[in-house]
Amino acid sequence: MSQVFLFKAALAVYLASTVVYGGSLLEKRVLTARFGAGLMLVALAVHTFYFVVRLFAGGAPFVFDAYNALSFFAWAMAAVYLALQLKTKTRVLGAFVSPVISVLMVIASVDFGGRIAGATGLTGTLVSSHVMLSIAGEALFVVASLAGGMYLIQDYVLREKTDRRLIHLFPSLHDLDRINHICLLLGFPLLTLGVITGSFWARIVWGSHWQWDPKQVWTLFAWIFYAFLLHQRLAIGWQGRKAARWSLLVLAALFALLFLESLFISAHDFI
Amino acid sequence: MRLLIVGMNFKTAPLELRERLQNSCADQDIVLAGLMRHSVIREAICLATCNRVEIIARVGETDHDENFLKAYMGGLGGFDAAAVEKHFYVYRDTDAVRHFFRVASSLDSMVMGEPQILGQMKDAYRMAVDRHATGILLNRLAHHAFLVAKRVRNETDIAVNAVSVSYAAVELAKKIFGSLKGKSVLLIGAGEMSELAARHLIRQEIGSIRIANRTFERAREMAEEFHGAPVLFDDFPSVLPEVDIVIASTGAPGYILTKEMVVSALKKHKDRPLFLIDIAVPRDIEPAVGDIDNVYLYNIDHLQDVVDANRAMRKEAALRAEDIIAGEAEAFEKWFNSLAAVPTIVALREKMEGVVKGEMKRFSGWIERLSEEDRQHLEWLVSSIINKILHDPTIGLKEESSEKDELGYIAAIRRLFRL
């Protein structure tokens, strides 16, 4: 019961922070965004507490049903974003991050029509690490792409020179580019480890590392795309507009693929 | 509250007058000692900056306070106060509080939102404190004003945006590069404008500065001054790949920096952003340069637009700031009113009665066992003790308030009894 309450409380505060962030965009005031960040921090604390309670309550596996995987996704995004706030002053980026978090949390709360796979033998540290690493990696990529999106907007207004208050409100191009870079840099190894642990697990459960499951194919695509982005950044020296544009493009492609994938029946039906 | 502010500022008085007054206010020892010697003045602060000179004082009961201060300032500046009467402004009590808060928050400044005035006020206050010229009212007023200024700064956009062209350029550069630390700058043309911009940039700890000018000698002079490197004018395209910010301000009749030059420079520049500022009229940089990816081109009109918009934003922010100040002035007045004798006496009595009530309750078991008559006696006894104890302080406070300086006594009583 208290778990449900904690979850709903976290959801409510995330929603509140989204509203406040939205207000900061409308008002074009950084101060309001600071309140939004404060609310997000509170929500993150409640959300963390929810996971802790859940862990100690035992019984149910940690993050394996769709419901909890999405909520963990949201948690990871909030944690990543707030941690990045310590490094760079990009308060208003939260106005882009918090709606995504809220949507994830709302979907998680609807419970996906009970598609809780829980399933046979889905316990153990290997599965836990697989799920948590992959989700954390993907969450970092989403934040990277949101920063990229914001970069393109800031680039546009700086060029057009029309909306000065927006220029002032938005973080500097440099900071946004740096967030994109940091998120790729941290997210890629996490996703890689997630894929490796997953394939080990698949070997144990399904007998082989790979079986052309749509979910696996999607993850492979994601991995390749991000490897490409990171390579271009580190080896070719991409930065700024090009990097931002491509990371948005990759995110869009992955969403499209996710939609395609949902048309297939997957053995990996627990998200 | 007998708070009085008399002064003149850039709006009310010509520079010549302010100059004379400011010069003579430089020695605060003399100014404050002279003020405090006079019986009318109980506390005083003298604020003298290039845009204003004013005396903030708590005065005693008299009708001559205003004229006294005007004459005093006239004496300092060596002019006849009556002749320049119209250049003075006078604020009293609530208006004075509000004025003081407005000045501290830089709402009354020539460039609204400029940060220096607060520092100047803090200095003036410290000097008055050092000379024992402040007391309970001005101490509280000054500290309150500093808090108000902080609130205004944090809660409104009054000070966030640049209101000069060269500072606007720096702000924009920050929106592109984050911090300007270590960035390299190329100045094409070593005129007055570029010098001003260079000064602003150097304050941002930029990495290197290069200066190209038609007259090489001038480039070398300026390079020396800013610890930069002079560049031959015809060589400037060759250093383009190494710089992040270019400020062009030559008197050339046509474009000297073309799209072609920038494109070829960017080949080595990878995807690094390049910020081009064209403050020359006629323009130095071909406008089409602005279409290149990662290149941000601003000309003098763009920057002027930014400045105009920021000025408008500051005005908007000022409205919010006035609200904050009105609220804070009210809070200050409330505090001051609590320092009056009558409410203090009432509060003191209430406190005593509260103590009695509490103790009576504690012993209620015993009291209930007493006879009706004994209970009556007990209540009389207690209330008569309270009255006797409070009698002398009550009379004392009333006498003080009708005669001389009661604020200190009242403040002490409020503090000792935690009222």
PDB file of C-alpha atoms in Angstrom, chain A residues 80-81 83-88 90 136-137 140-141 143-145 147 174-190 230 233-234:
ATOM      1  CA  VAL A  80      21.149  12.018 -14.582  1.00  0.00           C
ATOM      2  CA  TYR A  81      19.677  15.417 -15.260  1.00  0.00           C
ATOM      3  CA  ALA A  83      23.499  15.299 -11.416  1.00  0.00           C
ATOM      4  CA  LEU A  84      24.387  17.251 -14.556  1.00  0.00           C
ATOM      5  CA  GLN A  85      22.962  20.391 -12.949  1.00  0.00           C
ATOM      6  CA  LEU A  86      25.849  20.238 -10.530  1.00  0.00           C
ATOM      7  CA  LYS A  87      28.319  20.481 -13.405  1.00  0.00           C
ATOM      8  CA  THR A  88      26.641  22.927 -15.726  1.00  0.00           C
ATOM      9  CA  THR A  90      21.375  24.317 -17.529  1.00  0.00           C
ATOM     10  CA  ALA A 136      20.327   3.772 -17.458  1.00  0.00           C
ATOM     11  CA  GLY A 137      22.187   3.818 -20.766  1.00  0.00           C
ATOM     12  CA  LEU A 140      21.316   8.966 -20.704  1.00  0.00           C
ATOM     13  CA  PHE A 141      20.822   8.897 -24.462  1.00  0.00           C
ATOM     14  CA  VAL A 143      18.864  13.260 -22.034  1.00  0.00           C
ATOM     15  CA  ALA A 144      21.659  13.643 -24.598  1.00  0.00           C
ATOM     16  CA  SER A 145      19.138  14.029 -27.393  1.00  0.00           C
ATOM     17  CA  ALA A 147      20.095  18.587 -24.853  1.00  0.00           C
ATOM     18  CA  HIS A 174      28.668  25.147 -25.032  1.00  0.00           C
ATOM     19  CA  ASP A 175      26.898  23.731 -21.985  1.00  0.00           C
ATOM     20  CA  LEU A 176      24.268  21.979 -24.052  1.00  0.00           C
ATOM     21  CA  ASP A 177      26.906  20.452 -26.278  1.00  0.00           C
ATOM     22  CA  ARG A 178      28.817  19.332 -23.236  1.00  0.00           C
ATOM     23  CA  ILE A 179      25.764  17.621 -21.778  1.00  0.00           C
ATOM     24  CA  ASN A 180      25.195  15.826 -25.042  1.00  0.00           C
ATOM     25  CA  HIS A 181      28.815  14.737 -25.000  1.00  0.00           C
ATOM     26  CA  ILE A 182      28.888  13.631 -21.357  1.00  0.00           C
ATOM     27  CA  CYS A 183      25.648  11.675 -21.705  1.00  0.00           C
ATOM     28  CA  LEU A 184      26.901   9.819 -24.763  1.00  0.00           C
ATOM     29  CA  LEU A 185      30.197   9.152 -23.090  1.00  0.00           C
ATOM     30  CA  LEU A 186      28.601   7.692 -19.964  1.00  0.00           C
ATOM     31  CA  GLY A 187      25.571   6.121 -21.611  1.00  0.00           C
ATOM     32  CA  PHE A 188      27.437   4.108 -24.188  1.00  0.00           C
ATOM     33  CA  PRO A 189      29.445   1.901 -21.798  1.00  0.00           C
ATOM     34  CA  LEU A 190      26.335   1.384 -19.680  1.00  0.00           C
ATOM     35  CA  LEU A 230      30.256   8.637 -30.194  1.00  0.00           C
ATOM     36  CA  ARG A 233      32.345  12.929 -31.807  1.00  0.00           C
ATOM     37  CA  LEU A 234      35.566  11.413 -30.539  1.00  0.00           C
TER      38      LEU A 234
END
